[in-house]
GROMACS .gro file of N, CA and C in nm:
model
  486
    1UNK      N    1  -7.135   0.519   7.534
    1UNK     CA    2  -7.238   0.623   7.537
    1UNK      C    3  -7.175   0.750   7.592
    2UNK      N    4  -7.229   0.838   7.520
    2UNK     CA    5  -7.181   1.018   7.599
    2UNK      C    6  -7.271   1.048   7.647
    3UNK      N    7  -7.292   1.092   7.692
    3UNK     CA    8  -7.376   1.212   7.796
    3UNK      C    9  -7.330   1.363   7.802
    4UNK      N   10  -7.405   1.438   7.813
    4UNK     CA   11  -7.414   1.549   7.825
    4UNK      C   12  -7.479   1.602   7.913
    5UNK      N   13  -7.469   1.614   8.066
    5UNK     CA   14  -7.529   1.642   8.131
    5UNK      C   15  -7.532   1.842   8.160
    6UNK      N   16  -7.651   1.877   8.237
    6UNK     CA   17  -7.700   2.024   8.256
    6UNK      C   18  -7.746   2.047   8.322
    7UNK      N   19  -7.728   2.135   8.442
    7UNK     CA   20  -7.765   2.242   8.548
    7UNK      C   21  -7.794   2.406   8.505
    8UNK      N   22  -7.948   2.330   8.423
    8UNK     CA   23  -7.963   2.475   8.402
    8UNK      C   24  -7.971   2.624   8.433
    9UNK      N   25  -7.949   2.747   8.406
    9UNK     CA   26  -7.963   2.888   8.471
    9UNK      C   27  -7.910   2.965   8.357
   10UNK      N   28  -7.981   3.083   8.377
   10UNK     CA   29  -7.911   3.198   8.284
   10UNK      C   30  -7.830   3.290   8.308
   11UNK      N   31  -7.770   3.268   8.442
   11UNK     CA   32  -7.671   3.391   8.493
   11UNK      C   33  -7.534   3.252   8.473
   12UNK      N   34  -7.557   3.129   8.526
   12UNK     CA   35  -7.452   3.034   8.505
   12UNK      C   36  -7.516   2.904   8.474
   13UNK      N   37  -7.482   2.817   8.376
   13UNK     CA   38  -7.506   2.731   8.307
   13UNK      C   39  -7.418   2.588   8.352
   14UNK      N   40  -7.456   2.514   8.395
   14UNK     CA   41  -7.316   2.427   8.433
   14UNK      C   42  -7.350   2.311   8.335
   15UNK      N   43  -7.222   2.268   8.270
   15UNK     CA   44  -7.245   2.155   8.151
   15UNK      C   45  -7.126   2.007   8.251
   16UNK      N   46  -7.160   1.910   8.198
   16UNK     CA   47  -7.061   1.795   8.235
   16UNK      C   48  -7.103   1.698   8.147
   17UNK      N   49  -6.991   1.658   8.073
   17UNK     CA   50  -6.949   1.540   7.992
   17UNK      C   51  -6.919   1.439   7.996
   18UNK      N   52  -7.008   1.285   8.011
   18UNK     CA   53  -6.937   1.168   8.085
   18UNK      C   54  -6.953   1.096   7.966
   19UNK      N   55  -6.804   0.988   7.973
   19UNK     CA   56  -6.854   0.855   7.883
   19UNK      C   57  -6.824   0.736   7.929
   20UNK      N   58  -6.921   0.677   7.866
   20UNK     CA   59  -6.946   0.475   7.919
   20UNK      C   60  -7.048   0.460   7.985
   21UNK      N   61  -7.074   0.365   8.024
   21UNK     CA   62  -7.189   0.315   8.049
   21UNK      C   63  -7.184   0.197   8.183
   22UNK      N   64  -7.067   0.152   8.234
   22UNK     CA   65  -7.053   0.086   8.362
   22UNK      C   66  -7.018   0.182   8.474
   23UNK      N   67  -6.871   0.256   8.416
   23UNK     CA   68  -6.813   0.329   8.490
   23UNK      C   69  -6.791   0.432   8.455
   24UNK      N   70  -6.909   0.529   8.435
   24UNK     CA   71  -6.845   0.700   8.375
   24UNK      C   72  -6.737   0.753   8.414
   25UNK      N   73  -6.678   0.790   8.286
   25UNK     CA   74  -6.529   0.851   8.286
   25UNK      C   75  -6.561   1.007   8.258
   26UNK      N   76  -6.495   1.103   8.339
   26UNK     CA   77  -6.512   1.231   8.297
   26UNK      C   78  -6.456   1.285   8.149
   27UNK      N   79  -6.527   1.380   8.062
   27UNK     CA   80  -6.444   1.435   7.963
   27UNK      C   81  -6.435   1.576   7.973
   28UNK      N   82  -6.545   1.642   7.995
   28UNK     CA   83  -6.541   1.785   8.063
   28UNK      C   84  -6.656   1.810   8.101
   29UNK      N   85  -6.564   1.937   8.184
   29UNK     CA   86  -6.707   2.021   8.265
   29UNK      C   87  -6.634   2.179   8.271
   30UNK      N   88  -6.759   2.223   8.289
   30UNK     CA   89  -6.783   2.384   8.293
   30UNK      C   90  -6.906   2.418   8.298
   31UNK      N   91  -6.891   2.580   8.282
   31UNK     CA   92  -6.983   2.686   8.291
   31UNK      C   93  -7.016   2.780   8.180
   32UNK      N   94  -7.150   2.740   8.141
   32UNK     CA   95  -7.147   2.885   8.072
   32UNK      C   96  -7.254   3.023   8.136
   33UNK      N   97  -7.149   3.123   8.095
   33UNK     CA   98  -7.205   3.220   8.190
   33UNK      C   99  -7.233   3.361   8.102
   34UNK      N  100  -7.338   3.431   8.157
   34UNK     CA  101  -7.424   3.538   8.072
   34UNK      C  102  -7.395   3.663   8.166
   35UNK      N  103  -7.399   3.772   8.126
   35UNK     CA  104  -7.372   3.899   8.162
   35UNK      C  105  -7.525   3.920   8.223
   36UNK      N  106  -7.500   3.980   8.364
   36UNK     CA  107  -7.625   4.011   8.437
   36UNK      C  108  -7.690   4.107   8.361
   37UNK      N  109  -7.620   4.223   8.339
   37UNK     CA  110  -7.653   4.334   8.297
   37UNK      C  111  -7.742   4.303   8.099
   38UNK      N  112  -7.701   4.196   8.056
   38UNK     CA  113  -7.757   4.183   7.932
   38UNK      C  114  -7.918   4.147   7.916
   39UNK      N  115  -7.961   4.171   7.856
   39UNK     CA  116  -8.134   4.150   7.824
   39UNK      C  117  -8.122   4.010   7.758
   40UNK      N  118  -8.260   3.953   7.844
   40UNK     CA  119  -8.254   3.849   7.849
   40UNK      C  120  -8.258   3.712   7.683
   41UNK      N  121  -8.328   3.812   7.635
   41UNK     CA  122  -8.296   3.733   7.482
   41UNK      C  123  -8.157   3.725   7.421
   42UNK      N  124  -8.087   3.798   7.442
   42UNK     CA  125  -7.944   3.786   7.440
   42UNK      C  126  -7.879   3.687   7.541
   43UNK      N  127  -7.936   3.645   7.698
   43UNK     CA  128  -7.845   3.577   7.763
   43UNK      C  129  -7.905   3.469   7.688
   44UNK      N  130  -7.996   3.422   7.667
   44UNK     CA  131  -8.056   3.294   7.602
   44UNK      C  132  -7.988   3.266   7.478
   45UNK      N  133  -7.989   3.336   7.365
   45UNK     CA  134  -7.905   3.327   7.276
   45UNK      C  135  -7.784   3.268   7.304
   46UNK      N  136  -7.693   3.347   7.396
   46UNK     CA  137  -7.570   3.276   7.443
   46UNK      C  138  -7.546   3.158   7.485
   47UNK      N  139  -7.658   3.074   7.571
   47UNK     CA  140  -7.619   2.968   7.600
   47UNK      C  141  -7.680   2.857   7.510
   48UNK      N  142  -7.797   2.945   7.453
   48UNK     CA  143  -7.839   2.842   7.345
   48UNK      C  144  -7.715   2.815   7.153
   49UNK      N  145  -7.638   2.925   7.165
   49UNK     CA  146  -7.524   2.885   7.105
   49UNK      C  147  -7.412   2.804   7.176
   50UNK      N  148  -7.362   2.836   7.328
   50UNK     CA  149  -7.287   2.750   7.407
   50UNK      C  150  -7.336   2.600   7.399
   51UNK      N  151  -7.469   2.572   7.410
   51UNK     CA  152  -7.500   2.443   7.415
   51UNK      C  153  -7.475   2.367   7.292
   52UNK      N  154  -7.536   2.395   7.178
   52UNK     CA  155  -7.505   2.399   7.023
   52UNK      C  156  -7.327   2.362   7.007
   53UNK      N  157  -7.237   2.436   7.039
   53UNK     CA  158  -7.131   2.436   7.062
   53UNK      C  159  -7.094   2.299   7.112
   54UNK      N  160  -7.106   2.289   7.256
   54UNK     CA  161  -7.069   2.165   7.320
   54UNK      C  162  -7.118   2.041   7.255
   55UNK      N  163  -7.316   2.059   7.189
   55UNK     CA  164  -7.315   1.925   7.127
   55UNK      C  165  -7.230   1.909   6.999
   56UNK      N  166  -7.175   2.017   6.937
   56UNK     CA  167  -7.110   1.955   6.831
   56UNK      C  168  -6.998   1.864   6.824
   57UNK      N  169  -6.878   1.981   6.974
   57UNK     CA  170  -6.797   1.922   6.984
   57UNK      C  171  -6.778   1.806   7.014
   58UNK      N  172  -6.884   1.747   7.140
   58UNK     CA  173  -6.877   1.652   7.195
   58UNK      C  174  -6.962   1.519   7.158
   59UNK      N  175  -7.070   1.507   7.061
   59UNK     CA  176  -7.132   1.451   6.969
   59UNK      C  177  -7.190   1.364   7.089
   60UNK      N  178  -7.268   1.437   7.192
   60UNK     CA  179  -7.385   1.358   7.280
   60UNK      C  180  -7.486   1.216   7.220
   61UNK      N  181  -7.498   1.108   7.274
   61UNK     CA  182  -7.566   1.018   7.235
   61UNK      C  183  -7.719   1.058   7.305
   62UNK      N  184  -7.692   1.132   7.465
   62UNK     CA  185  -7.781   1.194   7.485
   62UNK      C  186  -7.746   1.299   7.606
   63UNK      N  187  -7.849   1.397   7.595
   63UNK     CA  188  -7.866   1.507   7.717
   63UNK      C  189  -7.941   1.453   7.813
   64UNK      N  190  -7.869   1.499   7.935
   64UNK     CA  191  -7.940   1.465   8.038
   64UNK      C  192  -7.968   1.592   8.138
   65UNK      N  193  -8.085   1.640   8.162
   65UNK     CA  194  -8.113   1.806   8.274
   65UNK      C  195  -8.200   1.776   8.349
   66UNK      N  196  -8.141   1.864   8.454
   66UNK     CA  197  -8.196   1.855   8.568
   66UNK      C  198  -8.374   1.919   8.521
   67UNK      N  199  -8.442   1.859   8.586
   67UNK     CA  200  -8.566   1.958   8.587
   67UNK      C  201  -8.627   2.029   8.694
   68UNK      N  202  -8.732   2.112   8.653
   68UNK     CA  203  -8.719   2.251   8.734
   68UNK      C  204  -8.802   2.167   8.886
   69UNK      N  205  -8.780   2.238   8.991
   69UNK     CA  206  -8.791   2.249   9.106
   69UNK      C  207  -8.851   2.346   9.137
   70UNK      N  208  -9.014   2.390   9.166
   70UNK     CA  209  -9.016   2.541   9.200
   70UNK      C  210  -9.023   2.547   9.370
   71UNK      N  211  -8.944   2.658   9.360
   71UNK     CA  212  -8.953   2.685   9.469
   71UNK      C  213  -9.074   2.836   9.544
   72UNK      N  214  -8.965   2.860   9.647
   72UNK     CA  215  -9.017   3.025   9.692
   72UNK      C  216  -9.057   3.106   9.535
   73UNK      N  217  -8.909   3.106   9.522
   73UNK     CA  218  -8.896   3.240   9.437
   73UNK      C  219  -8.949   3.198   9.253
   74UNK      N  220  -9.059   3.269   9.245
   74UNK     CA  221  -9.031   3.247   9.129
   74UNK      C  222  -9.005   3.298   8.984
   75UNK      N  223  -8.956   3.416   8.982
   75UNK     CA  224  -8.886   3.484   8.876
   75UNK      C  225  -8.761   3.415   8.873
   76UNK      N  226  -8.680   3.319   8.960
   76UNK     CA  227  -8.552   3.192   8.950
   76UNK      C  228  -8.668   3.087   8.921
   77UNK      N  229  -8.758   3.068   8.893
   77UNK     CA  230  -8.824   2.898   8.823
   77UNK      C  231  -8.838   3.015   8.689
   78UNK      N  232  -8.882   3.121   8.696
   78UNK     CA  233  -8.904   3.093   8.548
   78UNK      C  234  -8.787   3.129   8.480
   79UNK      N  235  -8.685   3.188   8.532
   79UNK     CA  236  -8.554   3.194   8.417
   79UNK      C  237  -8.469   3.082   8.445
   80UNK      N  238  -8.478   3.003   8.523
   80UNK     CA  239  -8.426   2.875   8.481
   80UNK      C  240  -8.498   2.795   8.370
   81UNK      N  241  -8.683   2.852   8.378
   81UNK     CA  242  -8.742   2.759   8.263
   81UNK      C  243  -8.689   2.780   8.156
   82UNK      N  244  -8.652   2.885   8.124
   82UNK     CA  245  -8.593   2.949   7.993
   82UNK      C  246  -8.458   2.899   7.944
   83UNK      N  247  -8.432   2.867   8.050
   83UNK     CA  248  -8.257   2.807   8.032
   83UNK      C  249  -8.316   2.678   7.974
   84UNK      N  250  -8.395   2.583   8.044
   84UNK     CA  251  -8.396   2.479   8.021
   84UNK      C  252  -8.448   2.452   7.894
   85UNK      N  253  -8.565   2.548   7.820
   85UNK     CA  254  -8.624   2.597   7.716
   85UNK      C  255  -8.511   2.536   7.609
   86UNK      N  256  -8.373   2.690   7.629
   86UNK     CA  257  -8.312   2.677   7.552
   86UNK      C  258  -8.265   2.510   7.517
   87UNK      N  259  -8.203   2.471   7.639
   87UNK     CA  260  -8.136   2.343   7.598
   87UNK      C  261  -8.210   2.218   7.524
   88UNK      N  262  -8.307   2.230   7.553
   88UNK     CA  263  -8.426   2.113   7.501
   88UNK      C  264  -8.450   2.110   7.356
   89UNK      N  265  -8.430   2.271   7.347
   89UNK     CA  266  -8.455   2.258   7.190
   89UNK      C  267  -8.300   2.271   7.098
   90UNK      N  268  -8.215   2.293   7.190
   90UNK     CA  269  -8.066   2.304   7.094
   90UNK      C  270  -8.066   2.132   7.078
   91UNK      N  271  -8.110   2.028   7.138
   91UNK     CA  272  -8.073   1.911   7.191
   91UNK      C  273  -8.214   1.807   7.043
   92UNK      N  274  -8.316   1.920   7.060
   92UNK     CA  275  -8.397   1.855   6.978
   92UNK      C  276  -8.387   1.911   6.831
   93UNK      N  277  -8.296   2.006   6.807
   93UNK     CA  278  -8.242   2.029   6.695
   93UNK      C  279  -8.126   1.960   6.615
   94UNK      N  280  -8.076   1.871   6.735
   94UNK     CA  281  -7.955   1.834   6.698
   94UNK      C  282  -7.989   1.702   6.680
   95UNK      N  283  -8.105   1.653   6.694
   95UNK     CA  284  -8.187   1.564   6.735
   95UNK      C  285  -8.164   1.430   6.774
   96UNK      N  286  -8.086   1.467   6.915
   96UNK     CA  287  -8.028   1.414   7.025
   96UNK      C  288  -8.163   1.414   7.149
   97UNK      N  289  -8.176   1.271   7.181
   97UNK     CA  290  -8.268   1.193   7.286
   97UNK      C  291  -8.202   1.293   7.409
   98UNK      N  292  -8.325   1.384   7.513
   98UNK     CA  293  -8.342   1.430   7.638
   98UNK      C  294  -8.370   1.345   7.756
   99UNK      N  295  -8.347   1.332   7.850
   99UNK     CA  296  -8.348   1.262   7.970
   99UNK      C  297  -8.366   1.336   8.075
  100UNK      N  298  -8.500   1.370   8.137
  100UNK     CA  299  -8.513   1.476   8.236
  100UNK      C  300  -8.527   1.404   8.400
  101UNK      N  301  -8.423   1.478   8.481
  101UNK     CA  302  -8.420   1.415   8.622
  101UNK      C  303  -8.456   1.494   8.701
  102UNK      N  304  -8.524   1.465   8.815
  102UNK     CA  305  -8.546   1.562   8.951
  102UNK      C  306  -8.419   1.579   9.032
  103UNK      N  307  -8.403   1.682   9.126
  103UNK     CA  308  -8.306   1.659   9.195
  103UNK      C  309  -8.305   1.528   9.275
  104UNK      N  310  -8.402   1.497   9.381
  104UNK     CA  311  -8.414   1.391   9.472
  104UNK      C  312  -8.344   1.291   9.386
  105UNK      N  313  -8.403   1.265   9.276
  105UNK     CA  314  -8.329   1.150   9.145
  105UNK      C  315  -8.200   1.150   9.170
  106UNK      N  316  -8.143   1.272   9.096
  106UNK     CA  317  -8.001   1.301   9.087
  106UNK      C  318  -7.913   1.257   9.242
  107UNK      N  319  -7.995   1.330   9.364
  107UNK     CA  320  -7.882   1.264   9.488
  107UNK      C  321  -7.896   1.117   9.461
  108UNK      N  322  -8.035   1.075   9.435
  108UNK     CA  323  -8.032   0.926   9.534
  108UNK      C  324  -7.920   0.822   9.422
  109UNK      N  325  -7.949   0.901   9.292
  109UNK     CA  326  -7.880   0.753   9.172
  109UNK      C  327  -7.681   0.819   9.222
  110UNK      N  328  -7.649   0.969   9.295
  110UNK     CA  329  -7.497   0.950   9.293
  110UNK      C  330  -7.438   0.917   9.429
  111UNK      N  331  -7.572   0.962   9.551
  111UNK     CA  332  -7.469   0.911   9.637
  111UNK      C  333  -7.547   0.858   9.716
  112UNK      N  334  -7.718   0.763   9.693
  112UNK     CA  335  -7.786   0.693   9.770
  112UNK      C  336  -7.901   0.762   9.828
  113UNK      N  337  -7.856   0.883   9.884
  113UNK     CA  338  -7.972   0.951   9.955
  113UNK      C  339  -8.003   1.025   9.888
  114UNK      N  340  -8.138   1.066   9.870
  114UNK     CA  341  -8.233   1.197   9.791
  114UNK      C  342  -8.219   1.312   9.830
  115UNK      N  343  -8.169   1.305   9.985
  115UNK     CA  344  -8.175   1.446  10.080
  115UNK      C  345  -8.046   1.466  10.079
  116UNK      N  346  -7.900   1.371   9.978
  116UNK     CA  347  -7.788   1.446  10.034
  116UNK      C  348  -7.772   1.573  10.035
  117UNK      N  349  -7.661   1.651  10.055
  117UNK     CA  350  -7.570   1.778  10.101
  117UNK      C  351  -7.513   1.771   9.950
  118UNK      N  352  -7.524   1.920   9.919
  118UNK     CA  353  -7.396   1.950   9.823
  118UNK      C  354  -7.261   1.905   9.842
  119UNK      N  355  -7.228   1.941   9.964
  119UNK     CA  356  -7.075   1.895   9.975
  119UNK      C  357  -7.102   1.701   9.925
  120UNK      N  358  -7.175   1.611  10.018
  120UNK     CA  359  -7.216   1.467   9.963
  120UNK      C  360  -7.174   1.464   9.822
  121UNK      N  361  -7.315   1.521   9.722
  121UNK     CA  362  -7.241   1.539   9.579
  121UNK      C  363  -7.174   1.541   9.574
  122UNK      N  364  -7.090   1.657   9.569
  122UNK     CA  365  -6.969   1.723   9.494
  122UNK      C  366  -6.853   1.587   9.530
  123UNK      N  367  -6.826   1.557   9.605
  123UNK     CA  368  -6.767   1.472   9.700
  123UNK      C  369  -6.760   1.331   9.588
  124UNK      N  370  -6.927   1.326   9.606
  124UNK     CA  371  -6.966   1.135   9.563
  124UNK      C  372  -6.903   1.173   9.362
  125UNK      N  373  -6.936   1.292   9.292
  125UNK     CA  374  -6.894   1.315   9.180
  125UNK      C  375  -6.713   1.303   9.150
  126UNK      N  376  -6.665   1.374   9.223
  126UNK     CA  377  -6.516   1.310   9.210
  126UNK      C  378  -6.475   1.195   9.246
  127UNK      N  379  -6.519   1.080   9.337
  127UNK     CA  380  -6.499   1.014   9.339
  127UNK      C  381  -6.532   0.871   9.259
  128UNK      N  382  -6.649   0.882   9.183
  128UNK     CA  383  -6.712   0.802   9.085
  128UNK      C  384  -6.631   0.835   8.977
  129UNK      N  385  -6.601   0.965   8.930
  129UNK     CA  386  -6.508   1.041   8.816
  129UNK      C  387  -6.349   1.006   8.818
  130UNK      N  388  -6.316   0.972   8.932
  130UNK     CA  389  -6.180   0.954   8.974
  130UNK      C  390  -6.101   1.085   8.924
  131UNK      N  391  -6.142   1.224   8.962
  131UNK     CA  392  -6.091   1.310   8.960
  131UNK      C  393  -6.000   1.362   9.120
  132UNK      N  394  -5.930   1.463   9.071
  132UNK     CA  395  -5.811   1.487   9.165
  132UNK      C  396  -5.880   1.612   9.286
  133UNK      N  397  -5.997   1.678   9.222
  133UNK     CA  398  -6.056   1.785   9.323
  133UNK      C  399  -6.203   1.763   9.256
  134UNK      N  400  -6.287   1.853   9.391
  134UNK     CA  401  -6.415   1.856   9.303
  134UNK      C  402  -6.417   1.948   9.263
  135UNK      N  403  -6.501   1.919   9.132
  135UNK     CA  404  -6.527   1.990   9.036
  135UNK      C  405  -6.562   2.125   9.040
  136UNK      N  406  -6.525   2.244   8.995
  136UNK     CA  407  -6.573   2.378   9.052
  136UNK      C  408  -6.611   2.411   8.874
  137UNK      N  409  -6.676   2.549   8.913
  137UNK     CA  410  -6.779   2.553   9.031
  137UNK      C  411  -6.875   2.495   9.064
  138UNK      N  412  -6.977   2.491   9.170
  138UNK     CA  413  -7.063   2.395   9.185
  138UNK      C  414  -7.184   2.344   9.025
  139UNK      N  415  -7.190   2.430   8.962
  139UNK     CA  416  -7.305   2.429   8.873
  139UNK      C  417  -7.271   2.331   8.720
  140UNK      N  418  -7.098   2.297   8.772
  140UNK     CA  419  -7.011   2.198   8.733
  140UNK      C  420  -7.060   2.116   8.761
  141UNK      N  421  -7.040   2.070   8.888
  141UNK     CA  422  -7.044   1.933   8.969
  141UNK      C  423  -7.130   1.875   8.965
  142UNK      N  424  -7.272   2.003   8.963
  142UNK     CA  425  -7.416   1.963   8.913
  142UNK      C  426  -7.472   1.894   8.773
  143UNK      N  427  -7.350   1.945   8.707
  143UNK     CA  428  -7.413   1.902   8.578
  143UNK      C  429  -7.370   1.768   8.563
  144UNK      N  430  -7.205   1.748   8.603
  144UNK     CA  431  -7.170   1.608   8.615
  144UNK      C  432  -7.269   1.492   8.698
  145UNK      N  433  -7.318   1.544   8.774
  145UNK     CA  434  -7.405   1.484   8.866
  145UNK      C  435  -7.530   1.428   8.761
  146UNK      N  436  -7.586   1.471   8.683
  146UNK     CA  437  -7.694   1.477   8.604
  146UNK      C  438  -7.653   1.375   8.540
  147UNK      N  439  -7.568   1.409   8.388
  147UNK     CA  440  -7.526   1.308   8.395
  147UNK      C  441  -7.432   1.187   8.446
  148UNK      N  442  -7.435   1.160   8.521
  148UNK     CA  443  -7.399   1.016   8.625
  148UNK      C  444  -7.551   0.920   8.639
  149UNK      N  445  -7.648   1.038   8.696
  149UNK     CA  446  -7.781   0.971   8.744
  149UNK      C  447  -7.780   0.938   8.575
  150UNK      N  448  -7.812   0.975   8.466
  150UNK     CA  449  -7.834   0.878   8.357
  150UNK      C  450  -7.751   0.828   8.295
  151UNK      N  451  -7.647   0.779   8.355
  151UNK     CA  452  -7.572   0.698   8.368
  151UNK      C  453  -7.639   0.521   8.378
  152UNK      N  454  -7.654   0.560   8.532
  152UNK     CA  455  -7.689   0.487   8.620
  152UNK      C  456  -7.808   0.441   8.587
  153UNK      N  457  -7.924   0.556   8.548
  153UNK     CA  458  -8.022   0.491   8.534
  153UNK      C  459  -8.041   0.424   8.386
  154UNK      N  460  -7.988   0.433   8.280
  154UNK     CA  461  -7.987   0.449   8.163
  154UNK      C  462  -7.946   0.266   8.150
  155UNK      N  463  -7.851   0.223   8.253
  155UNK     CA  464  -7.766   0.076   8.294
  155UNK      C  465  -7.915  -0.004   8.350
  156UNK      N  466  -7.953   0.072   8.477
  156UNK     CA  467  -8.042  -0.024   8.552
  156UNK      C  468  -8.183  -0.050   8.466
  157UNK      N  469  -8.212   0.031   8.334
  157UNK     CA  470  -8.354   0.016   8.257
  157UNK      C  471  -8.264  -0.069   8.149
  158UNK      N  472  -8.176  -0.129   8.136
  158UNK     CA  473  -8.148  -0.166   8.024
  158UNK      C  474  -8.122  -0.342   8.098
  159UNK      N  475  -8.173  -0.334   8.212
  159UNK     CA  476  -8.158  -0.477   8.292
  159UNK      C  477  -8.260  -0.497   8.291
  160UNK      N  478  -8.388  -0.393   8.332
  160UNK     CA  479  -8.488  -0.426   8.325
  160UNK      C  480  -8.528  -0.568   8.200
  161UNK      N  481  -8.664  -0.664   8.275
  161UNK     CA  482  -8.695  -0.748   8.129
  161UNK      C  483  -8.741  -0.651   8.081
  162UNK      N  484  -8.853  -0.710   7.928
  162UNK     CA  485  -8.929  -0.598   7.873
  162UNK      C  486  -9.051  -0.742   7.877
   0.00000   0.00000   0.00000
């Protein structure tokens, strides 16, 4: 199984690529990133071609994104909604199965606790990855993180009886 995991945003986009299904193996990670100064149908465009891009190259069995969190601020919930917008539908165009996680999700399935620390992540992600550093930049690590949790969870529903 591939994965395609996503930490959505429109100023930085973080993508991570895992495959298998016992022990995710890294294939890549990055960022895609939009010009502050550009109007916003244009940054959308961009990552909604970046995403397009990655599923081709990487021929996802499925996407896995974080979902939104609102917080304080919310002109950051709604242009992350937009990010996430984009990806849902590059993903349902390609018509590749979505898998939406909370953060709390995401800590507890990579490193046990719901309340970890970024550094925790970043940390518990290279070491499940058996990579040599963590992953930069963070919106990397995040996305790897994403997909891991449907990884993980994707294993433990497939134990489930029915």
């Amino acid at each position: 199984m591939i994965t395609l995991g996503v930490d959505p945003g429109t100023a930085i986009l973080g993508y991570g690529v895992v495959a298998g299904t016992d022990e995710p193996v890294g294939v890549a990670y990055g960022v895609l990133r939009t010009p502050s100064d550009a109007p916003m149908p244009a940054r959308l465009r961009t990552l909604y071609e970046g995403i397009g891009a990655l599923i081709a190259q990487h021929r996802p069995d499925v996407l896995a994104v974080e979902s939104l969190l609102f917080g304080r601020n919310v002109t950051t919930a709604i242009a992350v909604g937009q990010a996430r917008g984009v990806v849902l539908l590059a993903a349902a165009q390609a018509g590749i199965p979505v898998a939406e996680y909370k953060p709390a999700q995401v800590k507890d399935a990579v490193v046990g606790y719901g309340k970890a620390t970024k550094p925790q992540m970043q940390e518990m992600v290279r070491l499940l990855l058996g990579l040599p550093t963590v992953p930069q930049p963070d919106d990397a690590a995040d996305a790897l993180a994403v997909a891991i949790c449907h990884v993980h969870s994707a294993r433990f529903a497939t134990r489930l009886p029915r």
